[in-house]
Coordinates of C-alpha atoms in Angstrom, one line a residue:
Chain A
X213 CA -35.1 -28.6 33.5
X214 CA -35.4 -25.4 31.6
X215 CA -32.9 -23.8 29.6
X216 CA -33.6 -20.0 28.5
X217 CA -31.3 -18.0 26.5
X218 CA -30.7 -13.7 25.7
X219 CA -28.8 -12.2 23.0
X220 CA -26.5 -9.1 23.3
X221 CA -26.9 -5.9 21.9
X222 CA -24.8 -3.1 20.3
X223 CA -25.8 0.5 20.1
X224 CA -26.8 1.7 17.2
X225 CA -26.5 5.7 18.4
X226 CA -26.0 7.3 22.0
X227 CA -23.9 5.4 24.6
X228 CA -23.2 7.5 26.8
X229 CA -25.3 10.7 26.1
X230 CA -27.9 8.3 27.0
X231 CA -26.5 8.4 30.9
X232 CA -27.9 12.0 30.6
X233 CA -31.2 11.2 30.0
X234 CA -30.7 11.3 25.8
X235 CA -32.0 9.3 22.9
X236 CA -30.2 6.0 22.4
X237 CA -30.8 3.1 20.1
X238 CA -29.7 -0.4 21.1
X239 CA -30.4 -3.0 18.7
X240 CA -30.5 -7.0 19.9
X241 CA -28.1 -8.9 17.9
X242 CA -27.5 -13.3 17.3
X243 CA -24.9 -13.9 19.9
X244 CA -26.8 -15.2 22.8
X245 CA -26.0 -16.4 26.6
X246 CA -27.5 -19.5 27.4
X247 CA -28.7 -20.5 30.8
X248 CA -29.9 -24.2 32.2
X249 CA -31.6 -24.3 35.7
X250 CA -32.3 -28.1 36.6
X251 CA -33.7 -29.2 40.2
X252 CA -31.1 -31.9 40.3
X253 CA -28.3 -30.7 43.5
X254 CA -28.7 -29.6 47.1
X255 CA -28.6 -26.0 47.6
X256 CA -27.5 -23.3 45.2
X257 CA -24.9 -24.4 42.3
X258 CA -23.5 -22.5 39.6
X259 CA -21.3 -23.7 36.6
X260 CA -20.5 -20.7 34.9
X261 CA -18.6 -20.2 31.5
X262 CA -17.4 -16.9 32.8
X263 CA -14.5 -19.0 34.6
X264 CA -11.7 -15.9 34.5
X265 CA -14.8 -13.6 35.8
X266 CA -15.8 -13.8 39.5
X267 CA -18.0 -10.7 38.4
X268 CA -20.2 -12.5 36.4
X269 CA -21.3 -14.9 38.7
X270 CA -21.9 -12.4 40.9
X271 CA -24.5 -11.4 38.6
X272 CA -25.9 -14.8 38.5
X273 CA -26.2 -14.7 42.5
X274 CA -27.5 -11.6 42.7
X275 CA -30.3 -13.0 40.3
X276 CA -30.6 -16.3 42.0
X277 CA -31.2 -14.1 45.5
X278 CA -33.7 -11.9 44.0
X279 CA -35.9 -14.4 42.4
X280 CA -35.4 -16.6 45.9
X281 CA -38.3 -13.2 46.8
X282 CA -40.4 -14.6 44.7
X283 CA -40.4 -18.1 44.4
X284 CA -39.1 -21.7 46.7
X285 CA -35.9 -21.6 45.0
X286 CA -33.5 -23.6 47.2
X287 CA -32.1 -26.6 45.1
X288 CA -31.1 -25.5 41.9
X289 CA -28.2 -26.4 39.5
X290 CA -27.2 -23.2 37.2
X291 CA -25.4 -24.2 34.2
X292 CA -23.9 -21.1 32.0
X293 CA -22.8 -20.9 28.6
X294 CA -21.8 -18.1 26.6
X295 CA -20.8 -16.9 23.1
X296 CA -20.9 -13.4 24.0
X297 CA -17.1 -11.9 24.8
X298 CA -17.6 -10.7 28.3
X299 CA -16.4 -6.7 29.2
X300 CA -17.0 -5.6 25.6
X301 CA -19.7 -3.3 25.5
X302 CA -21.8 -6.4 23.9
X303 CA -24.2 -6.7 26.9
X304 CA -22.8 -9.8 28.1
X305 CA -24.0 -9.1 31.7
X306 CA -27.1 -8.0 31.2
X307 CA -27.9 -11.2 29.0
X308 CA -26.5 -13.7 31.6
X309 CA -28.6 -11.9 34.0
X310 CA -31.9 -11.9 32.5
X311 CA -31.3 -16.1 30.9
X312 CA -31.0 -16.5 34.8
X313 CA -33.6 -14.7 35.7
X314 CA -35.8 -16.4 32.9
X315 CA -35.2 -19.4 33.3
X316 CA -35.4 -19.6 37.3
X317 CA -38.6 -18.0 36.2
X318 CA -39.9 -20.9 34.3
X319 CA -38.6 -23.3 35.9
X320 CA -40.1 -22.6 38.8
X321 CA -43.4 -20.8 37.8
X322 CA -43.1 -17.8 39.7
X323 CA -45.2 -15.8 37.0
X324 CA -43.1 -12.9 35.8
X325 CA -44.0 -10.9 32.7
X326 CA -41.1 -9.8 30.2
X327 CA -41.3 -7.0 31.8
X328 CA -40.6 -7.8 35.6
X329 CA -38.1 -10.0 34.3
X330 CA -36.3 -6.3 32.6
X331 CA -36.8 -4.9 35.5
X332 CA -35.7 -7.6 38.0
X333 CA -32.5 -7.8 36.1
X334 CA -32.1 -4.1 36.2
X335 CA -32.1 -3.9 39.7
X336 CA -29.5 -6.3 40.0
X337 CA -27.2 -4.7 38.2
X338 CA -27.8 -1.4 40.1
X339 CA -27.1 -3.8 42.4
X340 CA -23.8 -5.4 41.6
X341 CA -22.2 -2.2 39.3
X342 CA -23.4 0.5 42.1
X343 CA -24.6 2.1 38.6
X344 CA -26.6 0.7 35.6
X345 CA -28.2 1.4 32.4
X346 CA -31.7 -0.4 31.8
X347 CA -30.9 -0.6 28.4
X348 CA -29.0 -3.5 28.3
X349 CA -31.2 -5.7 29.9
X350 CA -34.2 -4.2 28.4
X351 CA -32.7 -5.0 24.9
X352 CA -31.8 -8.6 25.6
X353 CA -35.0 -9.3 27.4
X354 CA -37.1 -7.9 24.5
X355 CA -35.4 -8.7 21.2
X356 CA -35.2 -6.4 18.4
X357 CA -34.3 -2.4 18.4
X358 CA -35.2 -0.4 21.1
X359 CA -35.4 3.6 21.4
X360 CA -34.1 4.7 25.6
X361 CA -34.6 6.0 27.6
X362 CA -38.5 5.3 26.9
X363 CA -38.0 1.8 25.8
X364 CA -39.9 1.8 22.9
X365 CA -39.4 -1.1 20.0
X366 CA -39.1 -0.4 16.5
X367 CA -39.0 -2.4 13.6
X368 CA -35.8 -4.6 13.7
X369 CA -33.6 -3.8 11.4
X370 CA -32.7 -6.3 8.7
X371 CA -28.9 -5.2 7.1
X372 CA -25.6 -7.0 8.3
X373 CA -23.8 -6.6 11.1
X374 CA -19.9 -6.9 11.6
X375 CA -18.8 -6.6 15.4
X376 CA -14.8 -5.7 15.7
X377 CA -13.5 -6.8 19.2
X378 CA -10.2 -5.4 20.0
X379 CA -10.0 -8.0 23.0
X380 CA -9.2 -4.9 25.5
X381 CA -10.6 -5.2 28.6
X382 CA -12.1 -1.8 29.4
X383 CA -14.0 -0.4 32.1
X384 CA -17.1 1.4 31.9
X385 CA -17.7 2.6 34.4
X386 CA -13.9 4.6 34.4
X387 CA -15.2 5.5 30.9
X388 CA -18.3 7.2 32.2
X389 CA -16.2 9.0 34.4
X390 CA -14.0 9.8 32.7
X391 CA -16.7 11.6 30.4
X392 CA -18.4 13.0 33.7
X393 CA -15.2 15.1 34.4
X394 CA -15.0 16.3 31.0
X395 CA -18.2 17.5 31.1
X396 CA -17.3 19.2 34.5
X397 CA -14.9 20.6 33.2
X398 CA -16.2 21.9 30.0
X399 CA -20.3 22.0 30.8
X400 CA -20.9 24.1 27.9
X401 CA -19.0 21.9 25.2
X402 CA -19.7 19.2 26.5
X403 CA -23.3 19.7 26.9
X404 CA -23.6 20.3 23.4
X405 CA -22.5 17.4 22.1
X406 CA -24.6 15.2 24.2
X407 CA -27.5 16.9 22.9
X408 CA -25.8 16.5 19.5
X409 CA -25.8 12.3 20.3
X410 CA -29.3 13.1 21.1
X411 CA -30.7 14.5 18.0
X412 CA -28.7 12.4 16.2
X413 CA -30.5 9.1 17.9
X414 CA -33.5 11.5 17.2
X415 CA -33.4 11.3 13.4
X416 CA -31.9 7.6 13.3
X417 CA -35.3 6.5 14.5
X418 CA -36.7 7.8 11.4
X419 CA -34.1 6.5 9.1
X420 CA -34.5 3.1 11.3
X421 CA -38.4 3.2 10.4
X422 CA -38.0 4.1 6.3
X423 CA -34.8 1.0 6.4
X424 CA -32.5 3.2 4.9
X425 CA -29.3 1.9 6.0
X426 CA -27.0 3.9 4.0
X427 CA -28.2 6.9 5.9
X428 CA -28.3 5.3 9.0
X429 CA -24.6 4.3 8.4
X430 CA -23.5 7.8 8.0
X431 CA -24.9 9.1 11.2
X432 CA -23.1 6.3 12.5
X433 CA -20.1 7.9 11.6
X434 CA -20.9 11.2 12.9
X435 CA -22.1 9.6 16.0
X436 CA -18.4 8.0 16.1
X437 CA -16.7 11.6 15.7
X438 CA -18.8 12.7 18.9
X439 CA -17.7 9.7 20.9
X440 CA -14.2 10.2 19.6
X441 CA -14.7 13.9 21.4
X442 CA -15.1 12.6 24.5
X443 CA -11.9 11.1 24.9
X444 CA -13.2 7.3 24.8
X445 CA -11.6 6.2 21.2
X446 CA -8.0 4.3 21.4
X447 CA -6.5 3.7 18.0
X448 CA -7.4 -0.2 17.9
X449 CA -10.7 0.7 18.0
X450 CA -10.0 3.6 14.7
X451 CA -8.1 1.3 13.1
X452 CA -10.9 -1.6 12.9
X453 CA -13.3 1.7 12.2
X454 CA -11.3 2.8 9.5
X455 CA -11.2 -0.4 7.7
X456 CA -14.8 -1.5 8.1
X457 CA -15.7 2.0 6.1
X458 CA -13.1 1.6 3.4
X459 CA -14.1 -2.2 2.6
X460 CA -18.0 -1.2 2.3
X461 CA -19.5 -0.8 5.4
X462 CA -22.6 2.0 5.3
X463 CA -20.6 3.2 8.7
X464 CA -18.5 2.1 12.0
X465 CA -18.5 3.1 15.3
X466 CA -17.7 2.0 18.7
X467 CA -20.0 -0.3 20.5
X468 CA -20.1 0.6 24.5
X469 CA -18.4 2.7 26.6
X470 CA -15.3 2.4 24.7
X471 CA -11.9 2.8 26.2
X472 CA -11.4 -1.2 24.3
X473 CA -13.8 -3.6 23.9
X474 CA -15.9 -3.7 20.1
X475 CA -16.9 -1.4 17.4
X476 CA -19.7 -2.1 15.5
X477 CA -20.4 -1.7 11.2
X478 CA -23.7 -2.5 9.6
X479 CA -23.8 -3.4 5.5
X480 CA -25.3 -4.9 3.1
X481 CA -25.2 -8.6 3.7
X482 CA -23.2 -9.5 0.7
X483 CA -20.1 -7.3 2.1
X484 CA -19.8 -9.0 5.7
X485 CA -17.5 -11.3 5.6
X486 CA -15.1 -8.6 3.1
X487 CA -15.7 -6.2 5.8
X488 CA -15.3 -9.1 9.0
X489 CA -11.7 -9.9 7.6
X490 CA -11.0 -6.6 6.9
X491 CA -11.3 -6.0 10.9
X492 CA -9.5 -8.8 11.6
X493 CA -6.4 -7.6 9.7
X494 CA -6.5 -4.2 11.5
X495 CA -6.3 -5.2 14.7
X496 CA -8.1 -8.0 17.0
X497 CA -10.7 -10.1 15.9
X498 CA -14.3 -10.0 14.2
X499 CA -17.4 -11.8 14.0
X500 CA -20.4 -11.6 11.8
X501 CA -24.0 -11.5 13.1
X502 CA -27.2 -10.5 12.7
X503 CA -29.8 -8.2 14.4
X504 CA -32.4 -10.4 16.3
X505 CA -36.0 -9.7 17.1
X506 CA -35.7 -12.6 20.0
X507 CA -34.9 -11.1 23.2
X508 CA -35.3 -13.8 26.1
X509 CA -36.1 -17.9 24.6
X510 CA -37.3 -20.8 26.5
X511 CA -36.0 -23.6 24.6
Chain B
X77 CA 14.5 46.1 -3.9
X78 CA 12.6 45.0 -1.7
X79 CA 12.1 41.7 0.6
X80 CA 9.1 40.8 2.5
X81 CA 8.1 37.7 4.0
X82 CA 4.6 36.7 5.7
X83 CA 3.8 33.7 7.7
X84 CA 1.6 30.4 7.6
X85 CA -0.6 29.6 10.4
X86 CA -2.6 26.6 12.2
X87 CA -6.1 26.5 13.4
X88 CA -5.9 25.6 16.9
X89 CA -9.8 25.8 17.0
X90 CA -12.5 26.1 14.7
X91 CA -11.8 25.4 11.3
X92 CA -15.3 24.3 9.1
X93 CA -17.5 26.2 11.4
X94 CA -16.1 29.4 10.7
X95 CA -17.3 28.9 7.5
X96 CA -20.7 29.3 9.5
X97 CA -19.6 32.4 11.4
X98 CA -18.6 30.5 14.5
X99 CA -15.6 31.6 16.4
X100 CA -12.1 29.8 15.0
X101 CA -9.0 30.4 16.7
X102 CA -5.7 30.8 14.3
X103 CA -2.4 31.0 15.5
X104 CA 0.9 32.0 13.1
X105 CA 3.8 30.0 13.1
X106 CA 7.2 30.8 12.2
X107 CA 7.8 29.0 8.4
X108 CA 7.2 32.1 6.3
X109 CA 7.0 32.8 2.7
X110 CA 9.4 35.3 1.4
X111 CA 8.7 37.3 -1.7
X112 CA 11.6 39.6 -3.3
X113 CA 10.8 42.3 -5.8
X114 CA 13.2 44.5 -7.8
X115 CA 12.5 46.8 -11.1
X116 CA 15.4 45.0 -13.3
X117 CA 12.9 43.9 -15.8
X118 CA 10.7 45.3 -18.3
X119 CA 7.0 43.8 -17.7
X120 CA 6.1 41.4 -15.1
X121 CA 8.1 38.7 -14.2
X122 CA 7.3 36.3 -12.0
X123 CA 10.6 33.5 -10.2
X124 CA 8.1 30.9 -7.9
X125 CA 9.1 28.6 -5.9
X126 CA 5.8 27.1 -6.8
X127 CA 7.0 25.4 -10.0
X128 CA 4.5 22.5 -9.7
X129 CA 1.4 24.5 -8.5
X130 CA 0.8 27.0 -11.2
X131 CA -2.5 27.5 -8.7
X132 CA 0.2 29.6 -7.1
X133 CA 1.4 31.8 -9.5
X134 CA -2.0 32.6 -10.1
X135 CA -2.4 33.9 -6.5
X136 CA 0.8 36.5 -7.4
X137 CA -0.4 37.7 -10.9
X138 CA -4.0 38.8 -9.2
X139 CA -2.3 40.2 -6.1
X140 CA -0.2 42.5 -9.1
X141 CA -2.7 43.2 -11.0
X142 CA -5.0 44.6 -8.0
X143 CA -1.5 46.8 -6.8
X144 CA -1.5 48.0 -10.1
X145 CA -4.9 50.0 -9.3
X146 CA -2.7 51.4 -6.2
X147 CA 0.6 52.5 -7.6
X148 CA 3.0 53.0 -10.4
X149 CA 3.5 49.0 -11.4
X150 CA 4.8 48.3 -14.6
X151 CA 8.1 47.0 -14.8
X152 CA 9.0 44.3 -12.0
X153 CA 10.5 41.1 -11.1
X154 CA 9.0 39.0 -8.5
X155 CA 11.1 36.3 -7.0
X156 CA 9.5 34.2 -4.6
X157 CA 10.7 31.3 -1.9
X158 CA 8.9 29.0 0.4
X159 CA 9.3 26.9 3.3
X160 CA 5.2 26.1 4.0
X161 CA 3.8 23.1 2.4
X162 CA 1.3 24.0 -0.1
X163 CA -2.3 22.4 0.4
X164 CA -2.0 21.6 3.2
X165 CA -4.0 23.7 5.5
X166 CA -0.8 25.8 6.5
X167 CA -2.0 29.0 4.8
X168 CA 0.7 28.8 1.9
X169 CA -1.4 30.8 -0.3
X170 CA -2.6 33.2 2.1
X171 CA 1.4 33.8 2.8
X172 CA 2.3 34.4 -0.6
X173 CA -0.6 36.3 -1.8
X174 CA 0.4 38.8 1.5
X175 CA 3.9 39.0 1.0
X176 CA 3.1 39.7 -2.4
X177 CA 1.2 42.5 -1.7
X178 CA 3.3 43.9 1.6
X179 CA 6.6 43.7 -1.1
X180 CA 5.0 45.4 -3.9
X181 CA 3.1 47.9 -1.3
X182 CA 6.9 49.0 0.3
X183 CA 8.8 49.1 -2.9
X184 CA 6.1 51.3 -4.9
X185 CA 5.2 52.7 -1.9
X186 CA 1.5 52.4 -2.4
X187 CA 0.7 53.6 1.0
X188 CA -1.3 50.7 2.8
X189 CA -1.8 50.0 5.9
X190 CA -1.7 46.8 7.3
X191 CA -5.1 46.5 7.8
X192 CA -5.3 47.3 4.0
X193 CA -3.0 44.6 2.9
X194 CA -5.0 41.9 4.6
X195 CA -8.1 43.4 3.2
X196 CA -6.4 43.0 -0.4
X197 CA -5.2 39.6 0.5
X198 CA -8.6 38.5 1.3
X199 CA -10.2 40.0 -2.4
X200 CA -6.8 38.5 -4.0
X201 CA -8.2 34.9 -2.8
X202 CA -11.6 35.5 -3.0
X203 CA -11.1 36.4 -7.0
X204 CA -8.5 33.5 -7.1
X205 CA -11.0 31.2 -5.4
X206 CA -14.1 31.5 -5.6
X207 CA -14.5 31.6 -2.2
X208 CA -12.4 32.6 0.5
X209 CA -12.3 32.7 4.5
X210 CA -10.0 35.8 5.7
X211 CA -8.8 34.6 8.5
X212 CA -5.6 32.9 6.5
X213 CA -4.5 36.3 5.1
X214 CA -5.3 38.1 8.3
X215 CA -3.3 35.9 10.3
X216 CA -0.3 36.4 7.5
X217 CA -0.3 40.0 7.9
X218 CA -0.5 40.5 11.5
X219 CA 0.9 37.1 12.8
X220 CA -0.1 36.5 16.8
X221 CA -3.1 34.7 17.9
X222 CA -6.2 35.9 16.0
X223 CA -9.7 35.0 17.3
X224 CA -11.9 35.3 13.7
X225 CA -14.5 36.2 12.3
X226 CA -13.9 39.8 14.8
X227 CA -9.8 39.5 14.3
X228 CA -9.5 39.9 17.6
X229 CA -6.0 39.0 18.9
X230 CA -4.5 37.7 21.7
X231 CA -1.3 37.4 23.6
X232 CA 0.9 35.4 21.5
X233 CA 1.0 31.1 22.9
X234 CA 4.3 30.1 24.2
X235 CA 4.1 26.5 23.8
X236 CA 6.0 24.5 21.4
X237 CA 3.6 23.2 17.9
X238 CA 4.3 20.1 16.0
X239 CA 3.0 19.9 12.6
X240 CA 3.1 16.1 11.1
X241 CA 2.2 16.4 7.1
X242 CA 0.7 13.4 5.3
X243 CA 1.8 14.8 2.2
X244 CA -2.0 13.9 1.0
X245 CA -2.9 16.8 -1.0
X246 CA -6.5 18.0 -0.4
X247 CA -8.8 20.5 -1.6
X248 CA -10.4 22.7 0.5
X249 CA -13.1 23.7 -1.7
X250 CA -14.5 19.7 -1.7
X251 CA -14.0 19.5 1.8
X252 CA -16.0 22.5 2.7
X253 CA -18.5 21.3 0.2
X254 CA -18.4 18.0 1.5
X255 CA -19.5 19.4 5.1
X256 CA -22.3 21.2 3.7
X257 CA -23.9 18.2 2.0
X258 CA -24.0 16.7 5.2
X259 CA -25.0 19.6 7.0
X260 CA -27.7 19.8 4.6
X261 CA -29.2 16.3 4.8
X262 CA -29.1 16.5 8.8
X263 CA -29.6 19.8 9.6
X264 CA -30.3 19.9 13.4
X265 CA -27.3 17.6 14.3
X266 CA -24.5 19.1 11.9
X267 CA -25.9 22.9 13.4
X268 CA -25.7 21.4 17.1
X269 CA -21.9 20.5 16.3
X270 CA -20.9 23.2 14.6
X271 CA -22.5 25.3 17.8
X272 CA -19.7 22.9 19.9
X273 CA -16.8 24.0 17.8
X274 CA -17.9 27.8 18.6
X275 CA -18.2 27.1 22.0
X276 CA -14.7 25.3 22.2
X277 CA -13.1 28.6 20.8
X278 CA -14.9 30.9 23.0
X279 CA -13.7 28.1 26.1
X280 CA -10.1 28.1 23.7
X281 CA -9.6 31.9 24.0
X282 CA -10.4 32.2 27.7
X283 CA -7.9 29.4 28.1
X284 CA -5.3 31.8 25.9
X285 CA -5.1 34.2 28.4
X286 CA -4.4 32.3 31.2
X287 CA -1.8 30.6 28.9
X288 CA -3.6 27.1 29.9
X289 CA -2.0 24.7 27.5
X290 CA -2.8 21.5 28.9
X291 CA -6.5 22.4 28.7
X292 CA -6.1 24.3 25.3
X293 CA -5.1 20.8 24.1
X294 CA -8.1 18.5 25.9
X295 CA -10.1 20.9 24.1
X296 CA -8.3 20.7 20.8
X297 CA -8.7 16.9 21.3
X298 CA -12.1 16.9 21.7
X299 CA -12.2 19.9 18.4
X300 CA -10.6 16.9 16.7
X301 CA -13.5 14.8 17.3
X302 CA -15.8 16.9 16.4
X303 CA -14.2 17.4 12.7
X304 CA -13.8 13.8 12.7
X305 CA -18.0 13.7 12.8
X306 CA -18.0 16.3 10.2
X307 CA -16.2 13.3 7.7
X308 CA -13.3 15.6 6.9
X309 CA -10.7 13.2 9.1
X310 CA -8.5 10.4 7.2
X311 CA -6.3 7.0 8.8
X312 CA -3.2 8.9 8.1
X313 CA -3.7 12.0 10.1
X314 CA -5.5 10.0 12.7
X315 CA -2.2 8.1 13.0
X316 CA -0.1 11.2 13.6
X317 CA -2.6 12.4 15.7
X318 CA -2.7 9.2 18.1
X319 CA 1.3 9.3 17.8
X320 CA 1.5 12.8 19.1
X321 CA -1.0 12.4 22.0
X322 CA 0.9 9.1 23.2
X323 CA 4.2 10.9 22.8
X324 CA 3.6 13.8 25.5
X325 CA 1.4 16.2 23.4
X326 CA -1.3 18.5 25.4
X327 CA -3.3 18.1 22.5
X328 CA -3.6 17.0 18.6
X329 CA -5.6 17.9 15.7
X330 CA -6.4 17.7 11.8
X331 CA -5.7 21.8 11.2
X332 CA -7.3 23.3 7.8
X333 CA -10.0 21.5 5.7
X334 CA -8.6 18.0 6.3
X335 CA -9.1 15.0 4.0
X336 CA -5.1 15.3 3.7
X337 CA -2.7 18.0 4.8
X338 CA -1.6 18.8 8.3
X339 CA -2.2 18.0 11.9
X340 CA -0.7 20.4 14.8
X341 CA 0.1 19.3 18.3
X342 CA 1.2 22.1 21.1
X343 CA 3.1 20.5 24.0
X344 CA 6.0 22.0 26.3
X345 CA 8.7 22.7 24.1
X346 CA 11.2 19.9 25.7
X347 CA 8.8 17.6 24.0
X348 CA 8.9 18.8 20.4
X349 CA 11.8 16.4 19.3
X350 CA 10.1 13.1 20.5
X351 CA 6.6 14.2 19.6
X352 CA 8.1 15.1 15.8
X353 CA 9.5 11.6 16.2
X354 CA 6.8 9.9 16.7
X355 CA 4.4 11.4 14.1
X356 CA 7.1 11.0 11.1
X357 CA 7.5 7.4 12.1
X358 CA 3.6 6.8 12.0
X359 CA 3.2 8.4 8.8
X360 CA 4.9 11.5 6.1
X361 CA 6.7 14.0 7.8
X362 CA 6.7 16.1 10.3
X363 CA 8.6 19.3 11.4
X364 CA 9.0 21.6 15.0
X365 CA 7.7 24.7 14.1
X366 CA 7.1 27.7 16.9
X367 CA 4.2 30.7 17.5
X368 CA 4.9 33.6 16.4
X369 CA 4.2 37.6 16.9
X370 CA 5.7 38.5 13.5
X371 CA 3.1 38.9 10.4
X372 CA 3.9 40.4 7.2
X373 CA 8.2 42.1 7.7
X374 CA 10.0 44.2 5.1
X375 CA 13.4 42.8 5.5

């Protein structure tokens, strides 16, 4: 028996610049998806927490079928648990795709590095989404902050973190499109403030490396304004902004593709659980965590 | 005697990066500021509607004292009325400091031209301010569509323009200084986005001509996100601006310096009444308001 668990992320800067090949920064954070493979059963079984999401254990399938390539995987029990809210920009797919991978890895010894494991659980999301990011699944496989598209760690960072989830369901990939036919649209404009998202990711890798987290905050809030230009803010998601900066928070932003699902605000620790009710008096709910330098755990 | 009134305007682009010498659209809209003047008194005697802004009356003694270099002034009574909220990114000053002028200019007849008037408006707020943009006083005299800095202007927009007022007074002079702090501490991105807002007005004019308002207002949507990076954007105003969009609007935006004052919406003008609606019930007032051709008018 072997049970292996990921965390989630949030972005730090760049969601969806990063689509077009510019600087993001993803940062692992404390809520994790754990995943138990035992050689008990007879065939293939799943028992996923993701009840209400058919999706999601697709993703564990998809996993299950790829690792079947590289090891005698044929009687295997696949018990899920998750504390990461599902659809919410928070990586929840990624993570319960590479503890699956991980542990099916461990369990029976078929000799992956971190590395394939990233990349095995990349392809299956290209697999199941059509479209994917490796940034996710590179972030919870790894631990700790991570620069894309060239997937290099930095320092974690080590201020509070205050996740709002407005509990709408969104979709990304109708929010990447939707930004796609902006940009069609308005190529010039639009093009701008990609490489804006860009430079901004650019300079909070510097900030990221001297800790200053005040400064880091307000890019944060620029990087918000940019997102809020391309049409994927909803006013849930400004109001739980709003009042994450006016209780303390160094800055707020969305988390994702937007559209619903989280924002994210990093403070001092002292002021997270001021700024976590704060959210939750907006609009929707909040949760304190904490940036994480474990990426995938055997336990 | 004579009566002259001059107009306020909104931005529908561009506002903050003109200060930079990007291209800003302005549009005038039909509240106006009407300034009487008869030679009753002995001296200079000044009736303002301004009774609480003393700022204001300051604007009219300088725009006297610089038509006193033109013409024959000594003896005059100066009444002036107001229906344009002052500080609130509607122009106010510009409008009084211009009808000022254009009244004093007709009854003394000084001589100037049009062009001169706004050239003496702009010096009036300059003196007045410290600093001054001339697109407000330009707009004032000439009304229309004015692309700044070239004061280019365009066929007059048809559309109907909501303006929702928090009622939050603001100074411009902080804003604008606020903006260049930040641009100053992150040059490269702050630069990149002010480049966006230039190329929105440049997209914004093209879209004038073909009297394209539903693009016009994506575009002034995604104008609003980008002042919204630059800090200058508050919860109230967002509310309107939310309210606006979800009640028919092509587009909405912060117009002026922001932290306070006015957003605009355009939309088709069977919408103005539910839009106006909306935005007073999410927060101050709000009031229908339309384009128009008309700048500075001797009555």
């Amino acid at each position: 028996m072997t049970m292996c668990s990921a965390p989630g992320k949030v972005f730090l800067f760049g969601e969806h610049a990063v689509v077009y090949g510019k600087r993001a920064i993803a940062c692992a954070i404390d809520l994790r998806t754990t995943v138990e493979v035992s050689r008990k059963s007879r065939g293939v079984h799943i028992h996923s927490a993701f009840k209400d999401e058919p999706d999601k254990n697709l993703y564990i399938k998809t996993a299950v079928k790829r690792m079947q390539k590289c090891a005698d995987i044929r009687n295997v029990n696949i018990a899920v648990s998750s504390r990461i809210p599902v659809a919410s920009g928070l990586g929840s797919s990624a993570a319960v795709t590479v503890a699956t991978i991980g542990a099916l890895n461990e369990e029976f010894s078929a000799g992956l590095s971190k590395k394939d494991i990233a990349y095995m659980a990349y392809q299956t999301e290209l697999e199941v989404q059509g479209a994917a990011s490796p940034t996710d699944t590179f972030v919870s496989t790894m631990g700790g902050t991570v620069v894309v598209p060239d997937m290099r760690t930095l320092p974690p960072i080590t201020c509070g973190i205050v996740v709002g989830h407005t509990g709408i369901s969104k979709s990304t990939s109708r929010m990447v499109s939707r930004v796609r036919t902006l940009k069609e649209k308005y190529p010039d404009v639009i093009d701008g403030i990609m490489d804006s998202i860009g430079d901004i990711s650019a300079r909070g890798e510097d900030l990221i490396k001297q800790n200053d987290y005040r400064s880091i905050g307000e890019l944060m809030n620029v990087n918000q304004g940019l997102l809020d230009a391309l049409g994927i803010t909803i006013p849930e998601l400004s109001l739980q902004i709003y009042a994450a900066r006016q209780h303390g928070a160094y800055g707020a932003k969305i988390t994702g593709a937007g559209g619903g699902g989280c924002m994210v605000a990093i403070c001092d620790d002292k002021n997270c659980k001021e700024i976590a009710t704060a959210i939750g008096r907006s609009y929707g709910d909040s949760f304190i965590s904490k940036p994480t330098a474990e990426g995938i755990f055997i336990q």
